[in-house]
PDB file of C-alpha atoms in Angstrom:
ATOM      1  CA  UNK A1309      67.890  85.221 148.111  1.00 52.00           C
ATOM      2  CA  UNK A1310      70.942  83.479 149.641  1.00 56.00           C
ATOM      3  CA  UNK A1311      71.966  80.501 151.169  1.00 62.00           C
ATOM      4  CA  UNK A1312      74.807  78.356 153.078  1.00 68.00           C
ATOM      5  CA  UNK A1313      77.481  77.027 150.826  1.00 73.00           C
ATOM      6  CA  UNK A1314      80.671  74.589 152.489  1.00 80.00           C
ATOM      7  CA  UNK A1315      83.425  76.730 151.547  1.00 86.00           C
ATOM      8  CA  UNK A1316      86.333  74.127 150.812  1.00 90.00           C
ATOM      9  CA  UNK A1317      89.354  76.151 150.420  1.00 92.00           C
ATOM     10  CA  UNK A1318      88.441  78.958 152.981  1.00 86.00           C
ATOM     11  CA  UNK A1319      91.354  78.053 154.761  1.00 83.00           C
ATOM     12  CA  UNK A1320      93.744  77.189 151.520  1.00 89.00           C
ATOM     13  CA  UNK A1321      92.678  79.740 148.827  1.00 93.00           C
ATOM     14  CA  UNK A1322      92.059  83.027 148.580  1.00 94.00           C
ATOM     15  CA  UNK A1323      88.053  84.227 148.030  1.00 94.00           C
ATOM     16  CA  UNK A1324      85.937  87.386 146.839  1.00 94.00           C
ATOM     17  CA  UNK A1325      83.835  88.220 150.404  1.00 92.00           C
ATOM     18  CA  UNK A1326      81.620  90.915 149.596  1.00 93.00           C
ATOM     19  CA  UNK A1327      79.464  93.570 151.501  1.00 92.00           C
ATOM     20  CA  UNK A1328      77.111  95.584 149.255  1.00 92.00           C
ATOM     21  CA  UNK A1329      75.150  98.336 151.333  1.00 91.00           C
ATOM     22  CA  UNK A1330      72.598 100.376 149.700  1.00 91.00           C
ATOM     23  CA  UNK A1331      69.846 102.294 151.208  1.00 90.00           C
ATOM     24  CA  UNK A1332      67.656  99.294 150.612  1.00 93.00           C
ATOM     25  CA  UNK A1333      69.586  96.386 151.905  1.00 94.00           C
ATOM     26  CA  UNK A1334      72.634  95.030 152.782  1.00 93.00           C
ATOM     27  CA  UNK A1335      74.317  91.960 151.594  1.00 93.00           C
ATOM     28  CA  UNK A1336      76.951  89.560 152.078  1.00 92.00           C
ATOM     29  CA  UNK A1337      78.244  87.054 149.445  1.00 91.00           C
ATOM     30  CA  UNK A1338      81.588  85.292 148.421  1.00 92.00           C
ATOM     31  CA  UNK A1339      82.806  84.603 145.371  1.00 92.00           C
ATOM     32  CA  UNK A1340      79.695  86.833 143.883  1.00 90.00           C
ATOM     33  CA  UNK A1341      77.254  83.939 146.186  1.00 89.00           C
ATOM     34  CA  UNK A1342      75.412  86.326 148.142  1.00 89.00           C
ATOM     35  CA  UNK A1343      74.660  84.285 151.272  1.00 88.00           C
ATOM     36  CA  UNK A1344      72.931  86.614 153.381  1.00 90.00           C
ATOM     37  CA  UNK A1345      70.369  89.910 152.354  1.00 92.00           C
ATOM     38  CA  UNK A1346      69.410  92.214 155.808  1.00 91.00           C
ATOM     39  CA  UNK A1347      66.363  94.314 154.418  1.00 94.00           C
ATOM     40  CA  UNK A1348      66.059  97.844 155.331  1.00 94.00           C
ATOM     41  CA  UNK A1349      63.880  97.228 158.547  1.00 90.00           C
ATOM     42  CA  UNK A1350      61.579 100.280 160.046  1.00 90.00           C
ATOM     43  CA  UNK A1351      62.106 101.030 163.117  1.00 90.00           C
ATOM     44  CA  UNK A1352      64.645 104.095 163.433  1.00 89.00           C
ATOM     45  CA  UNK A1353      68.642 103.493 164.254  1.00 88.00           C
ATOM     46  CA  UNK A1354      67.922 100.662 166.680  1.00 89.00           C
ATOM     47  CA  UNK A1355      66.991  98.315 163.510  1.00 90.00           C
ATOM     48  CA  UNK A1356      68.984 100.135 160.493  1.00 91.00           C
ATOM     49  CA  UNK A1357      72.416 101.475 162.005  1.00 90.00           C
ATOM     50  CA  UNK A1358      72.868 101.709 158.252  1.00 89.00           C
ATOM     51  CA  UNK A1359      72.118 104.874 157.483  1.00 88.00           C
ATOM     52  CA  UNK A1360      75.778 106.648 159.953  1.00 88.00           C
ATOM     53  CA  UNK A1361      78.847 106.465 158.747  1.00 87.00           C
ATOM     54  CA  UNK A1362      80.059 102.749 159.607  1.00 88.00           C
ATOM     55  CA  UNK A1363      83.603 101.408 160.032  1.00 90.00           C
ATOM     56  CA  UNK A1364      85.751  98.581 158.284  1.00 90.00           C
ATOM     57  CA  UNK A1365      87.502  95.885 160.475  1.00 92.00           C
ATOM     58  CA  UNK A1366      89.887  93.328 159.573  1.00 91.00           C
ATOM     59  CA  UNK A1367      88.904  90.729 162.547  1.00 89.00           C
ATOM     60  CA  UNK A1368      91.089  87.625 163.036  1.00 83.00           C
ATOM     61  CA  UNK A1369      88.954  85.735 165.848  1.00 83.00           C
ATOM     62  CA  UNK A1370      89.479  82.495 167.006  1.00 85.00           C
ATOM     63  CA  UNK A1371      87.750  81.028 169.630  1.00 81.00           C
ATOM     64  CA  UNK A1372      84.144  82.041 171.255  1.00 78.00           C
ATOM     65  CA  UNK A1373      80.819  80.300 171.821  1.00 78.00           C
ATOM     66  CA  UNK A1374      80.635  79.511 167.791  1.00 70.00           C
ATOM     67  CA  UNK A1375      83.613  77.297 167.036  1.00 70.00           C
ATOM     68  CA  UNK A1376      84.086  75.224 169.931  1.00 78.00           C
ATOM     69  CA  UNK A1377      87.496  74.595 171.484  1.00 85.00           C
ATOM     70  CA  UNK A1378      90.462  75.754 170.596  1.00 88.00           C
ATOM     71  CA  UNK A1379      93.335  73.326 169.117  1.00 89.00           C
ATOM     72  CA  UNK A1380      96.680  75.152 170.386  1.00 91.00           C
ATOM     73  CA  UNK A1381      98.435  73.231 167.861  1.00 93.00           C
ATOM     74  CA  UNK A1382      96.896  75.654 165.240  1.00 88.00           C
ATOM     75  CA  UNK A1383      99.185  78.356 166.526  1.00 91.00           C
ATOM     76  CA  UNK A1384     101.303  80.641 164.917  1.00 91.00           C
ATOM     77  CA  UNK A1385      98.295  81.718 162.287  1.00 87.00           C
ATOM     78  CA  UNK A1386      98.204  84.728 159.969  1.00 88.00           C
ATOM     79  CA  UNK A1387      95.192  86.222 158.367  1.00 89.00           C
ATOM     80  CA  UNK A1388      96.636  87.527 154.774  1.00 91.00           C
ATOM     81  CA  UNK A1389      94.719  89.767 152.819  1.00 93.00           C
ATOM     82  CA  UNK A1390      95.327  90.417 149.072  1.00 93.00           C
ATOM     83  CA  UNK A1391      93.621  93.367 149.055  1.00 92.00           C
ATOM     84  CA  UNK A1392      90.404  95.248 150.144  1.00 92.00           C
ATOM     85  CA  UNK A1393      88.575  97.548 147.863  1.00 90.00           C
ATOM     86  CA  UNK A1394      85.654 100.258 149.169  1.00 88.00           C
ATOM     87  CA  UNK A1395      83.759 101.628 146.430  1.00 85.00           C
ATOM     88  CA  UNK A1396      81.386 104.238 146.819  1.00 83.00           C
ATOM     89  CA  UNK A1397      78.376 105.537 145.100  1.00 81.00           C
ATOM     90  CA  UNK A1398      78.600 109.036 143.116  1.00 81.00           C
ATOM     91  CA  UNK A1399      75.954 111.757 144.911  1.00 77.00           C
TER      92      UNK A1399
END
């Protein structure tokens, strides 16, 4: 399950964005909304890179094909992060 949700505050508040990755799946949610659930596909590495070791990146991107132009008036920005937490299944 999953769907789009209009984040209001995205910009003004800080959110919950989760990635949960299991041998199964993987999915994406904020605020405990998962928005997005990528199946375990067959198919070998080309479908599932899941199953390598993977890495986590902090991405501040602005501008690109997705948002359109770029307002320079939006300059200086920060991206702040209150913390990031990695939790890993016991073997």
């Amino acid at each position: 399950p999953g769907g789009a949700a209009r984040l209001a505050t995205a910009c003004s508040a800080f959110h919950d964005y989760q990635m949960h990755w299991t041998p199964e799946d993987v999915s994406f949610g904020v605020d405990g909304f998962v928005h997005l659930r990528y199946p375990r596909l067959k198919g070998g590495a080309a479908v599932w890179p899941f199953d390598r070791p993977q890495f986590l990146i902090l991405n501040l991107a602005i501008g690109g094909d997705l948002g359109g132009p770029v307002d320079d008036a939006i300059f200086p920005v920060a991206m702040e992060v209150a913390h990031v937490r990695v939790y890993q299944r016991a073997p």
